[in-house]
Amino acid sequence: MFGLSELALILLVVVVVLAVRKLPELTRSAGKATRILKSEKRALKNDPEGPDPAQRH
């Protein structure tokens, strides 16, 4: 029969094969999220007044 390592390897191969179709979409989403975070960071850094204390929770 199969041991634990063989089953893990088979599961890993199945996940990789199924994930290949979604990989371009996932990388595109990650890139968009990174750009948004960078722009928000820049906006906060360039704001001379800082965040409004009333907006903090």
Coordinates of C-alpha atoms in Angstrom, one line a residue:
M1 CA 0.0 0.0 0.0
F2 CA 0.9 3.6 0.0
G3 CA 2.7 5.3 2.8
L4 CA 2.1 8.7 4.1
S5 CA 4.9 10.3 2.1
E6 CA 3.6 8.8 -1.2
L7 CA 0.1 10.1 -0.5
A8 CA 1.4 13.5 0.3
L9 CA 3.4 13.6 -2.9
I10 CA 0.3 12.5 -4.9
L11 CA -1.8 15.2 -3.2
L12 CA 0.9 17.8 -3.9
V13 CA 0.9 16.9 -7.6
V14 CA -2.9 17.1 -7.8
V15 CA -2.9 20.5 -6.2
V16 CA -0.2 21.8 -8.5
V17 CA -2.0 20.5 -11.6
L18 CA -5.3 22.0 -10.5
A19 CA -3.7 25.3 -9.4
V20 CA -1.9 25.9 -12.7
R21 CA -5.1 27.2 -14.3
K22 CA -5.6 29.8 -11.5
L23 CA -1.9 30.9 -11.3
P24 CA -2.1 33.8 -13.7
E25 CA -5.2 35.2 -12.0
L26 CA -3.6 34.8 -8.6
T27 CA -0.4 36.6 -9.5
R28 CA -2.4 39.4 -11.2
S29 CA -4.4 39.9 -8.0
A30 CA -1.3 39.9 -5.9
G31 CA 0.3 42.5 -8.1
K32 CA -2.8 44.7 -7.9
A33 CA -2.9 44.4 -4.1
T34 CA 0.8 45.3 -3.8
R35 CA 0.3 48.4 -6.0
I36 CA -2.6 49.5 -3.9
L37 CA -0.7 49.0 -0.6
K38 CA 2.3 51.0 -2.0
S39 CA 0.1 53.9 -3.2
E40 CA -1.7 54.0 0.1
K41 CA 1.6 54.0 2.0
R42 CA 2.9 56.8 -0.2
A43 CA -0.3 58.8 0.4
L44 CA -0.1 58.4 4.1
K45 CA 3.6 59.4 4.1
N46 CA 3.0 62.5 2.0
D47 CA 0.0 63.7 4.1
P48 CA 1.3 66.5 6.3
E49 CA -1.5 66.4 8.8
G50 CA -1.5 62.6 9.3
P51 CA -4.6 60.6 9.8
D52 CA -7.7 62.3 11.3
P53 CA -8.0 61.2 15.0
A54 CA -11.8 61.1 14.6
Q55 CA -11.4 58.4 11.9
R56 CA -9.4 56.1 14.1
H57 CA -11.3 53.4 16.0

